[in-house]
PDB file of C-alpha atoms in Angstrom:
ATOM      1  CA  UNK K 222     -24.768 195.203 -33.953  1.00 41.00           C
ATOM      2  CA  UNK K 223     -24.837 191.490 -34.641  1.00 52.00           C
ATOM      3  CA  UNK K 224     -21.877 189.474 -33.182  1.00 69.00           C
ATOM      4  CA  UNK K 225     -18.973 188.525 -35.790  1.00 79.00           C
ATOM      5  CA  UNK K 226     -19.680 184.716 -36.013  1.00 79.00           C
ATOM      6  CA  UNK K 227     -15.892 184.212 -36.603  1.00 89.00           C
ATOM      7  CA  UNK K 228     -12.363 185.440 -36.575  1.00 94.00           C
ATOM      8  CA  UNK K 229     -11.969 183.850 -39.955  1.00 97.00           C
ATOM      9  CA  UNK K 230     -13.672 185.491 -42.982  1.00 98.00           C
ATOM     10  CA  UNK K 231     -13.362 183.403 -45.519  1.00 98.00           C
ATOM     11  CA  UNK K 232     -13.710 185.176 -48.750  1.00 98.00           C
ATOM     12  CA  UNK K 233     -14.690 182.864 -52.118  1.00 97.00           C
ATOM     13  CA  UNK K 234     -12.753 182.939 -55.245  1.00 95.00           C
ATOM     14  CA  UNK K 235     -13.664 180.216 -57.853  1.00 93.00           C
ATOM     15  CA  UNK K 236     -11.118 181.708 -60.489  1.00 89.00           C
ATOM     16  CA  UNK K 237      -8.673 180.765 -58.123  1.00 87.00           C
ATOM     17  CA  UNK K 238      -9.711 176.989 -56.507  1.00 84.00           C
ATOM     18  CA  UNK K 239      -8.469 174.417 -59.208  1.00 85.00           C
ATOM     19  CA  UNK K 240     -11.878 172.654 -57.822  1.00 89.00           C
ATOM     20  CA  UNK K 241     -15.378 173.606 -57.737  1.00 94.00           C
ATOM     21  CA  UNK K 242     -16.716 175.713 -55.290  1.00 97.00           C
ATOM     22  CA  UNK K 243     -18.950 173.862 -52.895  1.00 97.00           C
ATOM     23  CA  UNK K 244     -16.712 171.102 -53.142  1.00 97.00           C
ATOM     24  CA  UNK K 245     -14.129 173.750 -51.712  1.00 97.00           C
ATOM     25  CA  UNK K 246     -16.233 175.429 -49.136  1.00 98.00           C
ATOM     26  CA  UNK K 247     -17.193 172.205 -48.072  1.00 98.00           C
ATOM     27  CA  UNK K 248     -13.596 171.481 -47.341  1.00 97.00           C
ATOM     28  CA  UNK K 249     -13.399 174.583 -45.504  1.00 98.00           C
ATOM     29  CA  UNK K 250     -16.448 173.927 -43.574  1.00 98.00           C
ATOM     30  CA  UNK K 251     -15.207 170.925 -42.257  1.00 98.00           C
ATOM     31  CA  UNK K 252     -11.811 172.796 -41.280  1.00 98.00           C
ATOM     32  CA  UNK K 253     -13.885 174.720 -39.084  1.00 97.00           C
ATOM     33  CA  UNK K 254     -14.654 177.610 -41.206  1.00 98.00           C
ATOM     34  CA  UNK K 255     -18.020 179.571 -40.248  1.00 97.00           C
ATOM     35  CA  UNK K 256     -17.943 183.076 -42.368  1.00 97.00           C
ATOM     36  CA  UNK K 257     -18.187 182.630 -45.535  1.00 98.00           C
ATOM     37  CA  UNK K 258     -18.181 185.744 -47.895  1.00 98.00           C
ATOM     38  CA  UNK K 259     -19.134 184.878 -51.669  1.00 98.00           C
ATOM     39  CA  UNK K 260     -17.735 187.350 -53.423  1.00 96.00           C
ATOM     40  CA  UNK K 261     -17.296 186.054 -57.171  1.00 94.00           C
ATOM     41  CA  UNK K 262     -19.192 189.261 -58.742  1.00 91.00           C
ATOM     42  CA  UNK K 263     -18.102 188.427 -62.394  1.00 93.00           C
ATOM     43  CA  UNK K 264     -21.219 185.379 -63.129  1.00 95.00           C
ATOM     44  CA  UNK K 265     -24.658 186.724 -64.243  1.00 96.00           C
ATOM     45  CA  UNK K 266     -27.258 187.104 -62.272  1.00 96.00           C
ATOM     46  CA  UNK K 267     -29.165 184.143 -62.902  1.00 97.00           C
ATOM     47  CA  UNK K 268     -25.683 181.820 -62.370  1.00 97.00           C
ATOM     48  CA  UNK K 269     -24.633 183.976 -59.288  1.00 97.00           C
ATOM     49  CA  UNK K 270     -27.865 182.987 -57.777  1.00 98.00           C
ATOM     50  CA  UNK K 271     -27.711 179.402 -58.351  1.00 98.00           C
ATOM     51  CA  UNK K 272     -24.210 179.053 -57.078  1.00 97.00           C
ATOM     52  CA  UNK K 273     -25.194 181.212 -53.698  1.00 98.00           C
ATOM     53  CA  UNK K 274     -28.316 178.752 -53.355  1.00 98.00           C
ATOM     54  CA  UNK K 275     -26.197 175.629 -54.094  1.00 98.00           C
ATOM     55  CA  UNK K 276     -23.647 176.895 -50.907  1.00 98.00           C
ATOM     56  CA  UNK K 277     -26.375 178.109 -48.840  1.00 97.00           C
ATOM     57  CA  UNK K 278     -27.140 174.091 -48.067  1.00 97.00           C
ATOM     58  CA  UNK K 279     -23.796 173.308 -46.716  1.00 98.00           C
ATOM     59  CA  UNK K 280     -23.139 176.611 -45.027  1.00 98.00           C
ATOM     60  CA  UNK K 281     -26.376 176.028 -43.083  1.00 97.00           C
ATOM     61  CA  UNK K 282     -25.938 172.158 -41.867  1.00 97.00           C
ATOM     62  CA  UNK K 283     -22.657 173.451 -39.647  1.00 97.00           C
ATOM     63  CA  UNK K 284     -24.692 176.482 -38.670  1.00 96.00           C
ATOM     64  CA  UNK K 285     -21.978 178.959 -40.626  1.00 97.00           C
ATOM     65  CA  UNK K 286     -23.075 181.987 -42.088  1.00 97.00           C
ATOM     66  CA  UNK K 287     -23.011 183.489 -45.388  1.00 98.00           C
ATOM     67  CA  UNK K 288     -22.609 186.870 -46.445  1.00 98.00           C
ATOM     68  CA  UNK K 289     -23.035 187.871 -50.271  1.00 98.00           C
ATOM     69  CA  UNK K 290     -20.769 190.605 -51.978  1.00 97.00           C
ATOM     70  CA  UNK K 291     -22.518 193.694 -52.786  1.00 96.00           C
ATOM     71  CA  UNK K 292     -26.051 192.379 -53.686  1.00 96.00           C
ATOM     72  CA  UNK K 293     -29.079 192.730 -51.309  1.00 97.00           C
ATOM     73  CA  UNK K 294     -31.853 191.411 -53.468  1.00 97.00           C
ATOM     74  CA  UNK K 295     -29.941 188.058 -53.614  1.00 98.00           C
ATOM     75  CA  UNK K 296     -29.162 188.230 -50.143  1.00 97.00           C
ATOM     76  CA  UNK K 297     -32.482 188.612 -49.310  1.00 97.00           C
ATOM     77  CA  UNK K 298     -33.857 185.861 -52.058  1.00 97.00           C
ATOM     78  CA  UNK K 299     -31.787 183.434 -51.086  1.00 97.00           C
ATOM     79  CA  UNK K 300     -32.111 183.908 -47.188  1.00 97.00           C
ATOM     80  CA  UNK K 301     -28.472 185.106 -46.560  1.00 97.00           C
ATOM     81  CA  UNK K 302     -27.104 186.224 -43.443  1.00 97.00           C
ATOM     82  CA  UNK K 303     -25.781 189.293 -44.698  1.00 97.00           C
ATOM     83  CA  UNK K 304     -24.258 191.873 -47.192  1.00 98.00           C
ATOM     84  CA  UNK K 305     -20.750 192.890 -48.076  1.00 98.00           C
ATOM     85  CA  UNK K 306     -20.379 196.219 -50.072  1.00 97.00           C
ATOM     86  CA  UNK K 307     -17.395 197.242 -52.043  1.00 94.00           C
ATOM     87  CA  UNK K 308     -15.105 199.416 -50.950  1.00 88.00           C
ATOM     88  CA  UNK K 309     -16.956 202.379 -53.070  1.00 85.00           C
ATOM     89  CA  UNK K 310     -20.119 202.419 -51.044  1.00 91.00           C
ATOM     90  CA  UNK K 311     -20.921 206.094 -49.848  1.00 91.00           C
ATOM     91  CA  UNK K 312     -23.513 206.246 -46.831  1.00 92.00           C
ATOM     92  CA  UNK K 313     -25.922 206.613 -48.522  1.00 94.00           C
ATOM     93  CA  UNK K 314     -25.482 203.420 -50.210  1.00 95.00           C
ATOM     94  CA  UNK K 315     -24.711 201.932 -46.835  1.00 96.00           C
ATOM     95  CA  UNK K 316     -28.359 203.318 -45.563  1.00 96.00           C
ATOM     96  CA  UNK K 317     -30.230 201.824 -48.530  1.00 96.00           C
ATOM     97  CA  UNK K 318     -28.556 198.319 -47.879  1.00 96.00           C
ATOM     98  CA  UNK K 319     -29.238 198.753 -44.036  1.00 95.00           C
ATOM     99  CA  UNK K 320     -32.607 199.221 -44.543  1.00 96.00           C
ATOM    100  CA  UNK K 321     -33.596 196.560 -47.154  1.00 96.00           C
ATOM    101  CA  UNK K 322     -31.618 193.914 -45.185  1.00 95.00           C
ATOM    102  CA  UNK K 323     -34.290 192.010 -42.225  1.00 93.00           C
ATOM    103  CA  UNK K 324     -32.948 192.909 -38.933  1.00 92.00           C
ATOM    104  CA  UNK K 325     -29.846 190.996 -37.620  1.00 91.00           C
ATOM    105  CA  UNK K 326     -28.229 190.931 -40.450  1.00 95.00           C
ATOM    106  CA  UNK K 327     -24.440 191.651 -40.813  1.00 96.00           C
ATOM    107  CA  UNK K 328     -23.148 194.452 -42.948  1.00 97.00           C
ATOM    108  CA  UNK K 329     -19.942 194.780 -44.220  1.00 97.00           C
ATOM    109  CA  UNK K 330     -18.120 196.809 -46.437  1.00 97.00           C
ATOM    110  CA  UNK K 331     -13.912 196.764 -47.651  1.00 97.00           C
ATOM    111  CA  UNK K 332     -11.753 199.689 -46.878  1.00 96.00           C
ATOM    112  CA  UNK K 333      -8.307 200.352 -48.262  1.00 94.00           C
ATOM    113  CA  UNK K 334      -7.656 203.091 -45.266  1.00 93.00           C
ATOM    114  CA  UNK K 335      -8.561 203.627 -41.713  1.00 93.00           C
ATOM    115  CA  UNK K 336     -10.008 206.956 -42.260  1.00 92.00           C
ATOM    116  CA  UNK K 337     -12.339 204.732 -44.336  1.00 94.00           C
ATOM    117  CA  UNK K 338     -13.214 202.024 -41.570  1.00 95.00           C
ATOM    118  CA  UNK K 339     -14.260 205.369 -39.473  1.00 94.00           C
ATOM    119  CA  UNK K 340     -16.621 206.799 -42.167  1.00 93.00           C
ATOM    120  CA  UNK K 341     -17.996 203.019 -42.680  1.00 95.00           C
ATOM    121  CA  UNK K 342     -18.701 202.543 -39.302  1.00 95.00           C
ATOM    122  CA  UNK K 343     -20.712 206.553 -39.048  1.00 95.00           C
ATOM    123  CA  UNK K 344     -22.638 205.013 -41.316  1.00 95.00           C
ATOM    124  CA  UNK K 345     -23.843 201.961 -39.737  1.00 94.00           C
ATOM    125  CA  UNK K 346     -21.698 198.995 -41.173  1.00 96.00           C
ATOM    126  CA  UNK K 347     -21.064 196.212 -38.550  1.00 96.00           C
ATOM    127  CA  UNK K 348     -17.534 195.278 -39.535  1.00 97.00           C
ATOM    128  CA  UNK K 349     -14.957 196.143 -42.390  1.00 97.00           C
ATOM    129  CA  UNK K 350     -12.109 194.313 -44.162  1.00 98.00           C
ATOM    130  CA  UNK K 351      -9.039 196.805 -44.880  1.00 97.00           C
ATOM    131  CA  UNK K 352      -6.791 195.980 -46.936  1.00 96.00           C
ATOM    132  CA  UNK K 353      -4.047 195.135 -48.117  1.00 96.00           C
ATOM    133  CA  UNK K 354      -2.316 194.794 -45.110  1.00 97.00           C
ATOM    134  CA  UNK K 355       0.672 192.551 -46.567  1.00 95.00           C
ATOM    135  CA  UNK K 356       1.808 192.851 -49.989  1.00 87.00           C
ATOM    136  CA  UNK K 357      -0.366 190.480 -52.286  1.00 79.00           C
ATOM    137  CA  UNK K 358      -1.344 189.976 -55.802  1.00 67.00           C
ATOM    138  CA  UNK K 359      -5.065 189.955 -55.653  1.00 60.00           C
ATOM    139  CA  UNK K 360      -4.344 193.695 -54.465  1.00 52.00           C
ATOM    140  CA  UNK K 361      -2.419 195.028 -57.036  1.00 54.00           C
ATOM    141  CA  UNK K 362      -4.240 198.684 -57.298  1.00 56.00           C
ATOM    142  CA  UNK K 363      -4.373 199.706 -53.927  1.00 60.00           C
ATOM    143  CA  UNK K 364      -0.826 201.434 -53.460  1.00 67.00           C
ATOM    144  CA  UNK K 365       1.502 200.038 -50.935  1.00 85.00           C
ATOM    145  CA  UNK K 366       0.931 196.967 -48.427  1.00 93.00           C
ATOM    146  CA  UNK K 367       0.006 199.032 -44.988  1.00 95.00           C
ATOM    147  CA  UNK K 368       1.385 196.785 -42.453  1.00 96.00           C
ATOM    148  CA  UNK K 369      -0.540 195.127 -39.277  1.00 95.00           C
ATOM    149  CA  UNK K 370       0.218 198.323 -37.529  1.00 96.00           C
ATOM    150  CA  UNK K 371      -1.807 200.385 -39.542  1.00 96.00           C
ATOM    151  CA  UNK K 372      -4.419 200.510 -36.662  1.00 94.00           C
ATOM    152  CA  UNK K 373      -2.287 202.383 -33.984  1.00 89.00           C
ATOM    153  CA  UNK K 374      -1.573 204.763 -36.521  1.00 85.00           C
ATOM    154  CA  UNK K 375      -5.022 206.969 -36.255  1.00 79.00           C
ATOM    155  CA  UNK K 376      -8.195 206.788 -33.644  1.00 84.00           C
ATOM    156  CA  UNK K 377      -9.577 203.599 -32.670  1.00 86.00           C
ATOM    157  CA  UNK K 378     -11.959 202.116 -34.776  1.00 90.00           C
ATOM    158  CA  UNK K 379     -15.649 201.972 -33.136  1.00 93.00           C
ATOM    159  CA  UNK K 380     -16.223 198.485 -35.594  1.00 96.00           C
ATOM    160  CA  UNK K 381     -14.483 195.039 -35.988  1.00 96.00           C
ATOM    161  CA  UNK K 382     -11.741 195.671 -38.524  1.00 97.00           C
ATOM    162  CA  UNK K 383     -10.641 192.094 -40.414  1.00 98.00           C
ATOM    163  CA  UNK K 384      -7.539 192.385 -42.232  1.00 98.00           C
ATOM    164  CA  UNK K 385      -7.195 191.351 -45.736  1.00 97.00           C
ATOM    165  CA  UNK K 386      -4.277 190.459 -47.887  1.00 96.00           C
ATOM    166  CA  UNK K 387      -1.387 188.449 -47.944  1.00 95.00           C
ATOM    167  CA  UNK K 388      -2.628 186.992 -44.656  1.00 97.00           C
ATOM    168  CA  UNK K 389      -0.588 183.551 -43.700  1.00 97.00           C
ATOM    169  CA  UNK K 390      -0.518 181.591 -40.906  1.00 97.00           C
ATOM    170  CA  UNK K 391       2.519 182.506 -40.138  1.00 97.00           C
ATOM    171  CA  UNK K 392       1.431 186.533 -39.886  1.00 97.00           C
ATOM    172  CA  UNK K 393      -1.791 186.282 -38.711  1.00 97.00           C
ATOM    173  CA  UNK K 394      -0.837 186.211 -35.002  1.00 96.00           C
ATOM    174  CA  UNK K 395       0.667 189.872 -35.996  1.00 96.00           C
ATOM    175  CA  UNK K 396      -2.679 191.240 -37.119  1.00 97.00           C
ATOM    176  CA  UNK K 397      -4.561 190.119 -33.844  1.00 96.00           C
ATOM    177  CA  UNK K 398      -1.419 191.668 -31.704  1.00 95.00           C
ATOM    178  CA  UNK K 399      -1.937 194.800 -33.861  1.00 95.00           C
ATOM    179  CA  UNK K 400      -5.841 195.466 -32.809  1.00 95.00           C
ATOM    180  CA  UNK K 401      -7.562 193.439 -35.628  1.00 97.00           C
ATOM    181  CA  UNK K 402     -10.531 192.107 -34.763  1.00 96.00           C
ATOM    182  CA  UNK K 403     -10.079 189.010 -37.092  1.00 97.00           C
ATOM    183  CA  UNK K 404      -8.112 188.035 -40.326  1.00 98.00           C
ATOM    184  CA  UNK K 405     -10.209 187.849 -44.315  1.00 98.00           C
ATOM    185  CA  UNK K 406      -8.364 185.014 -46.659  1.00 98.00           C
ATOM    186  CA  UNK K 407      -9.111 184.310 -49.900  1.00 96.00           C
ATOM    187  CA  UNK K 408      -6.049 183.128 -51.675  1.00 94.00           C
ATOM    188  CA  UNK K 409      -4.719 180.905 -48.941  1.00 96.00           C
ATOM    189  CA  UNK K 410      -7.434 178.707 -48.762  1.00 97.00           C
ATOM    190  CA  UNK K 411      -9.255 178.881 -52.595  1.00 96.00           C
ATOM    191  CA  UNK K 412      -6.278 178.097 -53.716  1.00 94.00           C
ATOM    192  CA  UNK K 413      -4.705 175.606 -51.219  1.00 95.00           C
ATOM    193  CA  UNK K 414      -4.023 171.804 -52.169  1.00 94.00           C
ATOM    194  CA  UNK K 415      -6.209 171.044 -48.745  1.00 96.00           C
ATOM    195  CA  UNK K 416      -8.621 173.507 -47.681  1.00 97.00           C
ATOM    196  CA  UNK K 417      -9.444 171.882 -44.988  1.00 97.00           C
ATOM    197  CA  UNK K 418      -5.841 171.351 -43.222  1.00 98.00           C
ATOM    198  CA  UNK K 419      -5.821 175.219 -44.371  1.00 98.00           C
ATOM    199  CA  UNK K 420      -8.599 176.959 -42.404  1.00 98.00           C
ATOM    200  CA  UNK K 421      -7.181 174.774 -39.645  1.00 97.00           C
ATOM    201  CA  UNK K 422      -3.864 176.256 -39.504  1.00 98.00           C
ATOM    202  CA  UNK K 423      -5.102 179.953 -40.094  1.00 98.00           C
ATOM    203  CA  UNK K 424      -7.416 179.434 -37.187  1.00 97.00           C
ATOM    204  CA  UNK K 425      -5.012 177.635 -35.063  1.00 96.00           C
ATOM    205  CA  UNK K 426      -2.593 180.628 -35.914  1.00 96.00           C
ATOM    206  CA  UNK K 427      -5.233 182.889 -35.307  1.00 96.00           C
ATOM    207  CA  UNK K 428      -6.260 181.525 -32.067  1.00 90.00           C
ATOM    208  CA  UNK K 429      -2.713 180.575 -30.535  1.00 84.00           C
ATOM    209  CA  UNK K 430      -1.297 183.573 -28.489  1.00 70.00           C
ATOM    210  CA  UNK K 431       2.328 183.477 -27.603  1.00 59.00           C
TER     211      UNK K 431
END
C-alpha cells in the first residue's frame, strides 16, 4: 500500500471557487497542500483532460500528488498519481482500476458507511473518504450527518479512512481524536476568500493536538 502523502485531501470544485482553478490550487499549494483530488466530473472529456494537464505542472514543482476522480485512462495519460472511484464502485470495478493503474499508485474510493470502508478495503483500495461526517450541503442525499464517532461504532478499519463533509478547522481536531486517518475538504478551501491562509489553518488544526 502506498503511503498517504497527506492528512489533507484536498478535493477540487471549480463550480464553487469564484476563481479559476489552477489559480486556486496554486493558492493551496503554497498553503502547504500536497493531495490534491480533481474531482470536477461534469466537463467533457477532451476539457477534463486539459484542465488535469494544466494542474499536473504546479502539483508537480512542490512534489504534491494528484489523484483523478473516477477515470483511469486519464490518470494514466496524463501521468497521475492515482485514482479515486465513486462511492458506487463494486470490486470488481475496484480490480479493473487496480490493475490498469502502474504500480504505486494510490486508490481511493468514497464511502457513505463503515460497512462500506470494510468492503473497499477487501477489495484492495488504499484509503477511503466517508462521508458526511458533519452536516453539509454538498451532501445533501446521503441521509443524516454521522458524526466523528462513527468509527468506534463497528470493527476497525484495515485502510486510512479521511473524513469528508462539513469539515472546519475548528472540528477537524475531533475527526483525528475519533480514529480518522486524515480530514477531505472541498468547500472550505474552493470556496474560501484565501486559499492559502485556508489549507494553513485546516492543517494547523489538523496537526495541533491538545
Amino acid at each position: 500500500m502506498t503511503r498517504n502523502p497527506s492528512g489533507l485531501l484536498l478535493v477540487t470544485d471549480r463550480a464553487g471557487s469564484p476563481m479559476g482553478l489552477v489559480e486556486r490550487i496554486e493558492a493551496a499549494l503554497a498553503g502547504g497542500a500536497r493531495w490534491i483530488w480533481f474531482r470536477d466530473r461534469d466537463l467533457d472529456a477532451v476539457s477534463r483532460r486539459v484542465l488535469a494537464e494544466e494542474l499536473m505542472g504546479p502539483v508537480r514543482e512542490v512534489g504534491a500528488r494528484l489523484i483523478v476522480g473516477g477515470d483511469v485512462a486519464l490518470a494514466r495519460a496524463i501521468g497521475a498519481d492515482g485514482v479515486h472511484l465513486g462511492g458506487g464502485a463494486m470490486p470488481p470495478d475496484i480490480a479493473a482500476a487496480r490493475r490498469d493503474l502502474p504500480p504505486g499508485c494510490l486508490l481511493g474510493i468514497s464511502a457513505h458507511s463503515p460497512v462500506e470502508v470494510i468492503r473497499a478495503a477487501q477489495a484492495g483500495v488504499d484509503y477511503a473518504t466517508l462521508s458526511p461526517i458533519f452536516a453539509t450541503l454538498s451532501k445533501p442525499g446521503y441521509g443524516p450527518a454521522l458524526g466523528p464517532d462513527v468509527l468506534k461504532r463497528g470493527p476497525r478499519p484495515t485502510i486510512p479512512v479521511f473524513a469528508l463533509g462539513g469539515v472546519t478547522p475548528a472540528n477537524a481536531g475531533a475527526c483525528r481524536d475519533a480514529g480518522f486517518s486524515g480530514i477531505a475538504v472541498m468547500g472550505g478551501v474552493m470556496g474560501a476568500v484565501d486559499s492559502r491562509a485556508a489549507v494553513g489553518a485546516y492543517l494547523d488544526a489538523w496537526e495541533t493536538r491538545n
